[in-house]
Amino acid sequence: MLNFEPSEEQRLMRDSVAELAKAVLFPAARRHEAARRVAAEVRAAASELGLGTVLVPEHCGGSGLGLTTAVLLEEELGRADAGAAFGLPGPGAFGLALCELSTADQLVEWLGPFTAPDALDRYGAVAWSEAGPNRERAGFSTVARCVKDDQGDTNWELTGEKCFIANAEHADRFVVFAQLDEALGWRGIGAFVVRRDNPGLSFTARHATLGLEAASFGAIKLESARVMPSAHLDKPEFLLATLRFFSKYALVVTARALGLAHTAFELARQYCDTRVAFGKPIGHFQAVAFNLADRLMDLESARWLLWRAAWSWDVAKPDGACLLASAQAAAQIHEIAMRCADDCVSLHGGAGFVRDVLAEKLMRDAKQLSLCGPTVATLDQLASALELGGDLGALDPGLVLPTPDTQAIFT
Ligand SMILES: Cc1cc2nc3c(=O)[nH]c(=O)nc-3n(C[C@H](O)[C@H](O)[C@H](O)COP(=O)(O)OP(=O)(O)OC[C@H]3O[C@@H](n4cnc5c(N)ncnc54)[C@H](O)[C@@H]3O)c2cc1C
């Protein structure tokens, strides 16, 4: 027996998030975009609803509801405003990274503070990306070196620059990826938790993104930022754990993209129902009707792919199956979201690309969403490697992680 319906508990949660999304986030979307921040009262309302800690395990004070529930809720946020979904407080990608990369003690130490009563406006962030290709060798330019302090204890020191970090401006703590062993390329990387008040860490710039402007994406600099050995996230099978983190995060991001795609479809359908040309609503012309029918099929198939992928993780299917389902879902949904947003603009005609119609914002946000984590090309790369029966340990991290290494066509 297959069950295609969310549980009663999931439906109730989804309804309360949908209510907040419709009543508060959607009407404020343009205001949040212009202010380049979600309003304080909206952030507080989302935190009180527990939105930021859905994926935080129960033993760390969160609700530990799992990815399937998380994607149901994220879709509702994405329907209202995908930008705001990134701009709400909570550990976000930081929490997901820790769940994969840290030990049980580290998890409680670093994630626990997000569920404290005073943590309603706390953010976490993940610093993976770097500006400028590293042409000298594979791996990060940001390096981590072992150093001895005055007492003779060994610490780590991180130096480098990271960019495109969601919520870098507001984050209280970061998971920072860095190169531990330069000779090992992508197989020589590691990760550390660095607190914002570390004297070696500074926020350097907010990027002027074209989409998702209610959220902030920015860069940080690490100048001999010193951290204790306990901040080193030294999980065995580190690369596989990192891949699991990116795959799960990709599902959260694509759930937002699916919500956005749904809104684009609804907006287009309403317009095609009301805009009359040549004596009838334009939706009654076959070319337009078929377009709408195709986009709805896209949406239905996208949702099943997403739910299947999230469910695979929740029921602990083997890593290979979960990674494949996630890559397939995320790659497909980014393309579907872009198609829905693009068609929404086109079906509005000239009205579709002006600032006072929502279609243009959906298109900008859809594009930005597809660049927030592994791109469609990287997801395709991962899916094809897994489909071709690649052993997980043998995957080339330079190709299947969101690294700046592109597949060599020219030698
Ligand atoms: C809004 C936003 C939020 C983000 N949030 C974060 C964050 O919180 N933390 C963080 O660290 N980073 C974040 N990023 C960065 C994001 O992960 C990267 O931008 C993304 O993974 C693409 O990497 P890149 O920019 O280095 O592009 P590159 O890797 O240089 O890729 C350039 C192009 O080449 C293609 N390509 C790359 N590899 C291959 C391959 N093997 N085969 C074929 N084609 C390939 C890519 O698809 C892309 O089209 C964010 C980005 C954006 C725009």
XYZ file of C-alpha atoms and ligand atoms in Angstrom:
464
model
C 0.000 0.000 0.000
C 1.435 3.386 -0.991
C 0.418 6.530 0.860
C 0.507 9.801 -1.080
C -1.024 11.921 1.669
C 0.701 13.861 4.456
C -0.204 12.695 7.973
C -2.783 14.535 10.073
C 0.034 16.168 12.098
C 1.828 17.278 8.931
C -1.401 18.697 7.509
C -2.049 20.712 10.659
C 1.480 22.118 10.672
C 1.321 22.872 6.969
C -1.993 24.694 7.461
C -0.618 26.920 10.196
C 2.489 27.769 8.166
C 0.330 28.374 5.090
C -1.803 30.745 7.137
C 1.244 32.780 8.226
C 2.613 32.675 4.683
C -0.610 33.870 3.080
C -1.625 36.405 5.684
C 1.780 37.902 6.468
C 4.603 36.924 4.090
C 2.811 37.209 0.763
C 1.334 40.698 1.279
C 4.682 41.953 2.627
C 6.845 40.430 -0.126
C 7.498 43.687 -1.988
C 8.022 45.578 1.260
C 10.561 43.001 2.455
C 12.280 43.096 -0.913
C 12.596 46.879 -0.832
C 13.768 46.884 2.810
C 16.179 44.022 1.998
C 15.162 42.359 5.265
C 12.192 40.533 6.685
C 10.442 42.769 9.245
C 11.251 42.108 12.915
C 7.643 41.252 13.835
C 7.460 38.697 11.011
C 10.761 37.120 12.083
C 9.423 36.899 15.622
C 6.136 35.315 14.481
C 8.020 32.690 12.442
C 10.322 31.869 15.351
C 7.405 31.531 17.738
C 5.850 29.056 15.346
C 9.113 27.059 15.575
C 9.856 27.368 11.859
C 13.615 27.685 12.325
C 13.993 24.513 14.374
C 11.867 22.006 12.453
C 14.995 20.065 11.468
C 16.894 20.501 14.731
C 16.961 17.123 16.532
C 14.797 16.792 19.633
C 17.760 16.131 21.932
C 19.098 19.584 20.930
C 15.768 21.204 21.786
C 14.297 21.266 18.266
C 11.239 19.484 16.963
C 13.181 16.945 14.841
C 10.314 16.593 12.409
C 12.364 15.295 9.502
C 12.873 16.368 5.923
C 9.469 15.331 4.594
C 7.704 17.659 7.005
C 10.330 20.345 6.403
C 9.782 20.348 2.626
C 6.007 20.542 3.097
C 6.464 23.656 5.210
C 9.175 25.186 3.027
C 6.910 24.866 -0.012
C 4.331 27.025 1.748
C 6.970 29.654 2.543
C 8.176 29.566 -1.061
C 4.644 30.105 -2.315
C 4.476 33.334 -0.363
C 8.023 34.645 -0.776
C 11.086 32.486 -1.337
C 13.323 35.421 -0.368
C 11.679 35.719 3.033
C 12.083 31.966 3.523
C 15.882 32.502 3.475
C 15.608 35.618 5.628
C 13.804 34.032 8.582
C 15.885 33.271 11.678
C 17.162 29.825 12.589
C 20.199 27.629 12.061
C 19.218 26.888 8.425
C 22.020 25.337 6.406
C 24.297 25.544 9.480
C 22.026 23.103 11.350
C 21.867 20.675 8.447
C 25.642 20.772 8.039
C 26.195 20.104 11.731
C 23.767 17.185 11.735
C 25.921 15.545 9.088
C 29.423 16.642 10.047
C 29.599 16.792 13.834
C 29.791 14.342 16.714
C 26.877 14.052 19.175
C 28.604 16.355 21.695
C 29.465 18.969 19.082
C 25.883 18.915 17.851
C 24.505 19.770 21.290
C 27.187 22.396 21.906
C 26.778 24.267 18.614
C 23.129 23.708 17.741
C 21.631 23.786 21.235
C 21.879 27.606 21.550
C 19.408 27.978 18.649
C 16.635 26.579 20.793
C 17.296 28.690 23.908
C 14.507 31.133 24.872
C 16.713 34.114 23.920
C 17.478 32.661 20.474
C 14.441 33.889 18.582
C 16.483 36.056 16.209
C 19.591 33.891 15.872
C 20.992 32.791 12.497
C 23.572 30.245 11.418
C 25.404 30.093 8.103
C 27.586 27.859 5.979
C 30.690 29.297 4.322
C 31.661 27.004 1.466
C 31.929 29.153 -1.665
C 34.924 31.254 -2.608
C 35.279 34.024 -5.135
C 37.693 33.542 -7.963
C 38.797 30.188 -9.241
C 41.735 28.557 -7.596
C 43.844 27.760 -10.606
C 46.888 26.454 -8.794
C 45.346 23.283 -7.431
C 42.047 21.585 -6.650
C 40.509 22.543 -3.304
C 39.806 25.676 -1.275
C 41.961 28.763 -1.066
C 40.861 29.114 2.547
C 43.332 27.117 4.606
C 43.322 25.705 8.124
C 46.659 25.236 9.881
C 47.493 23.628 13.217
C 49.196 26.119 15.565
C 50.381 25.949 19.163
C 49.133 28.568 21.647
C 51.114 30.029 24.590
C 50.169 27.097 26.819
C 51.439 24.672 24.210
C 47.901 23.540 23.258
C 47.178 22.894 19.618
C 44.529 25.041 17.935
C 43.459 25.628 14.351
C 43.943 28.862 12.489
C 41.799 29.692 9.443
C 42.721 32.176 6.744
C 40.829 33.003 3.577
C 37.726 34.620 2.104
C 34.281 33.166 1.565
C 31.362 34.547 -0.396
C 27.694 34.027 -1.376
C 26.880 33.023 2.186
C 23.192 33.090 3.060
C 22.720 35.258 6.176
C 26.434 36.007 6.599
C 25.427 39.466 7.762
C 23.300 38.176 10.633
C 24.836 34.831 11.503
C 25.953 34.143 15.021
C 28.101 31.171 13.966
C 29.374 29.631 10.753
C 30.408 26.250 9.474
C 33.531 27.183 7.500
C 35.027 24.737 5.003
C 38.779 24.954 4.509
C 41.744 23.114 3.072
C 43.607 20.976 5.578
C 45.981 19.253 3.219
C 46.747 21.038 -0.019
C 48.360 17.992 -1.628
C 45.085 16.055 -1.392
C 42.952 18.533 -3.362
C 39.215 18.109 -2.698
C 39.989 15.034 -0.619
C 41.984 17.200 1.789
C 39.188 19.488 2.999
C 37.676 19.906 6.461
C 35.126 22.025 8.327
C 35.097 24.123 11.493
C 32.592 26.064 13.525
C 33.658 29.694 13.822
C 31.731 32.100 16.000
C 30.912 35.568 14.808
C 32.739 37.152 17.763
C 35.994 35.457 16.751
C 38.446 38.397 16.358
C 39.750 36.847 13.125
C 36.336 36.814 11.410
C 34.857 39.861 9.702
C 31.818 40.407 7.531
C 33.087 42.125 4.384
C 30.208 42.711 1.962
C 26.587 42.122 1.189
C 26.104 40.996 -2.410
C 23.693 42.961 -4.590
C 21.693 39.954 -5.780
C 19.025 40.219 -8.463
C 16.620 37.939 -6.607
C 15.653 36.824 -3.094
C 16.451 40.303 -1.833
C 14.475 39.928 1.399
C 17.373 37.724 2.437
C 20.976 38.751 2.729
C 23.860 36.989 0.965
C 27.353 38.119 1.752
C 31.049 37.540 2.184
C 33.352 37.028 5.158
C 37.086 37.232 5.685
C 39.075 34.977 7.991
C 42.402 36.391 9.151
C 44.176 33.813 11.290
C 40.843 33.078 12.946
C 41.791 30.756 15.786
C 39.470 27.974 16.929
C 39.838 25.144 19.434
C 40.154 21.514 18.332
C 36.554 20.964 19.536
C 35.389 23.265 16.714
C 36.845 20.921 14.106
C 34.052 18.860 12.532
C 36.070 15.759 11.930
C 33.468 13.237 10.881
C 34.650 9.937 9.394
C 33.732 9.699 5.691
C 33.787 13.484 5.642
C 33.190 13.875 1.897
C 30.178 11.596 1.921
C 28.804 13.480 4.938
C 29.345 16.767 3.065
C 27.524 15.374 0.045
C 24.641 14.311 2.298
C 24.497 17.846 3.733
C 24.369 19.480 0.288
C 21.737 17.027 -0.920
C 19.458 17.650 2.043
C 19.950 21.404 1.829
C 19.185 21.230 -1.898
C 15.800 19.714 -1.022
C 14.998 22.571 1.351
C 15.926 25.101 -1.331
C 13.973 23.271 -4.040
C 10.900 23.035 -1.809
C 10.956 26.845 -1.836
C 11.407 26.761 -5.611
C 8.414 24.438 -5.923
C 6.285 26.835 -3.868
C 7.411 29.702 -6.087
C 6.583 27.665 -9.209
C 3.101 27.056 -7.881
C 2.517 30.752 -7.319
C 3.797 31.516 -10.839
C 1.395 28.944 -12.250
C -1.577 30.315 -10.269
C -0.770 33.863 -11.295
C -0.546 32.862 -14.959
C -3.760 30.852 -14.776
C -5.682 33.757 -13.210
C -4.381 36.136 -15.847
C -5.226 33.779 -18.720
C -8.714 33.400 -17.306
C -9.378 37.130 -17.175
C -7.388 38.690 -20.021
C -9.652 38.765 -23.077
C -8.252 38.938 -26.607
C -10.023 38.177 -29.891
C -13.305 37.770 -28.028
C -12.352 35.235 -25.354
C -10.041 34.750 -22.389
C -6.575 33.935 -23.719
C -6.610 30.684 -21.712
C -9.238 29.407 -24.152
C -6.729 29.389 -27.013
C -5.165 25.995 -27.386
C -1.537 27.154 -27.309
C -2.088 28.910 -23.980
C -4.267 26.143 -22.514
C -1.672 23.488 -23.380
C 1.056 25.604 -21.863
C -0.874 25.819 -18.587
C -1.638 22.089 -18.675
C 2.065 21.310 -19.168
C 3.129 23.522 -16.303
C 0.605 21.873 -13.983
C 1.960 18.454 -14.968
C 5.437 19.797 -14.187
C 4.269 20.863 -10.740
C 2.602 17.567 -9.919
C 5.637 15.539 -10.972
C 7.965 17.921 -9.117
C 6.080 17.432 -5.872
C 6.258 13.624 -6.041
C 9.986 13.745 -6.776
C 10.559 16.053 -3.852
C 8.483 14.044 -1.399
C 10.106 10.787 -2.480
C 13.589 12.229 -2.003
C 12.817 13.715 1.425
C 11.070 10.525 2.519
C 14.076 8.441 1.392
C 16.243 10.292 3.911
C 13.641 10.066 6.675
C 13.259 6.297 6.360
C 17.058 5.909 6.106
C 17.274 4.368 2.654
C 20.899 3.683 1.609
C 22.910 6.855 0.965
C 23.233 6.148 -2.764
C 19.440 5.924 -3.207
C 18.856 9.099 -1.175
C 21.542 11.057 -3.012
C 20.198 9.973 -6.383
C 16.572 10.776 -5.500
C 17.663 14.180 -4.148
C 19.775 15.071 -7.171
C 16.953 14.067 -9.525
C 14.371 16.049 -7.555
C 16.495 19.173 -7.149
C 17.711 19.281 -10.770
C 14.204 18.771 -12.097
C 12.522 21.264 -9.785
C 14.946 24.095 -10.507
C 14.222 23.706 -14.200
C 10.483 23.478 -13.575
C 10.496 26.563 -11.364
C 12.350 28.517 -14.018
C 9.926 27.323 -16.717
C 6.873 28.211 -14.618
C 8.257 31.660 -13.815
C 9.365 32.290 -17.407
C 5.970 31.230 -18.787
C 4.215 33.332 -16.172
C 6.118 36.373 -17.483
C 5.441 35.457 -21.121
C 1.733 34.789 -20.612
C 1.369 38.227 -19.042
C 2.707 39.738 -22.262
C 4.156 43.201 -21.857
C 2.715 43.382 -18.350
C 4.852 40.442 -17.260
C 8.155 42.249 -17.085
C 7.256 45.409 -15.250
C 7.985 46.025 -11.613
C 4.400 46.261 -10.387
C 3.434 42.758 -11.518
C 4.675 39.872 -9.385
C 5.723 37.752 -12.391
C 9.060 39.558 -12.790
C 9.982 38.981 -9.142
C 9.165 35.287 -9.417
C 11.463 34.982 -12.405
C 14.359 36.731 -10.675
C 13.862 34.656 -7.538
C 13.605 31.377 -9.483
C 16.966 32.015 -11.136
C 18.587 32.966 -7.872
C 17.207 29.852 -6.174
C 18.844 27.647 -8.775
C 22.244 29.130 -7.880
C 21.963 28.880 -4.092
C 23.539 25.461 -3.764
C 24.520 22.691 -6.145
C 23.584 23.871 -9.647
C 21.584 21.756 -12.083
C 24.860 20.840 -13.829
C 26.394 19.617 -10.574
C 23.219 17.719 -9.669
C 23.177 16.101 -13.132
C 26.800 15.180 -12.634
C 25.997 13.499 -9.321
C 22.890 11.754 -10.679
C 24.744 10.406 -13.690
C 27.664 9.160 -11.581
C 25.228 7.322 -9.278
C 23.105 5.993 -12.131
C 26.199 4.614 -13.813
C 26.757 2.577 -10.675
C 29.564 4.648 -9.236
C 30.762 3.500 -5.832
C 30.134 6.356 -3.366
C 33.728 6.327 -2.143
C 35.002 6.614 -5.702
C 33.010 9.729 -6.649
C 35.248 12.623 -7.634
C 34.424 15.324 -5.054
C 35.576 17.998 -7.506
C 32.702 17.029 -9.787
C 29.837 16.124 -7.475
C 30.207 18.797 -4.785
C 29.384 22.419 -5.686
C 33.036 23.163 -6.395
C 34.390 25.576 -8.980
C 35.972 22.647 -10.827
C 34.273 22.037 -14.142
C 34.607 18.824 -16.027
C 37.657 19.044 -18.244
C 36.702 19.222 -21.885
C 39.946 20.766 -23.086
C 43.313 19.612 -21.842
C 21.643 33.398 -3.480
C 22.798 32.490 -3.243
C 22.952 31.897 -1.999
C 24.032 31.072 -1.737
N 24.218 30.593 -0.485
C 25.396 30.023 -0.179
C 25.743 29.724 1.175
O 24.956 29.937 2.086
N 26.972 29.229 1.425
C 27.878 29.015 0.436
O 28.985 28.603 0.727
N 27.574 29.249 -0.847
C 26.359 29.760 -1.178
N 26.089 30.063 -2.481
C 27.013 29.728 -3.527
C 26.523 28.568 -4.389
O 26.633 27.354 -3.700
C 27.341 28.561 -5.662
O 27.154 29.796 -6.308
C 26.929 27.462 -6.592
O 27.208 26.217 -6.026
C 27.674 27.560 -7.918
O 29.035 27.568 -7.667
P 29.975 28.702 -8.296
O 29.297 30.017 -8.137
O 31.314 28.520 -7.710
O 29.951 28.354 -9.815
P 30.977 27.409 -10.600
O 31.184 26.155 -9.817
O 32.146 28.220 -11.013
O 30.130 27.020 -11.846
C 29.986 27.858 -12.970
C 29.112 27.143 -13.968
O 29.737 25.899 -14.328
C 28.848 24.822 -14.114
N 29.542 23.652 -13.596
C 30.246 23.565 -12.448
N 30.742 22.321 -12.293
C 30.357 21.610 -13.373
C 30.549 20.262 -13.807
N 31.236 19.400 -13.080
N 30.015 19.887 -14.973
C 29.301 20.756 -15.710
N 29.088 22.048 -15.361
C 29.590 22.451 -14.212
C 27.879 25.330 -13.056
O 26.634 24.663 -13.135
C 27.741 26.778 -13.436
O 26.787 26.911 -14.461
C 24.969 30.818 -2.767
C 24.781 31.370 -4.023
C 23.729 32.206 -4.261
C 23.596 32.832 -5.616
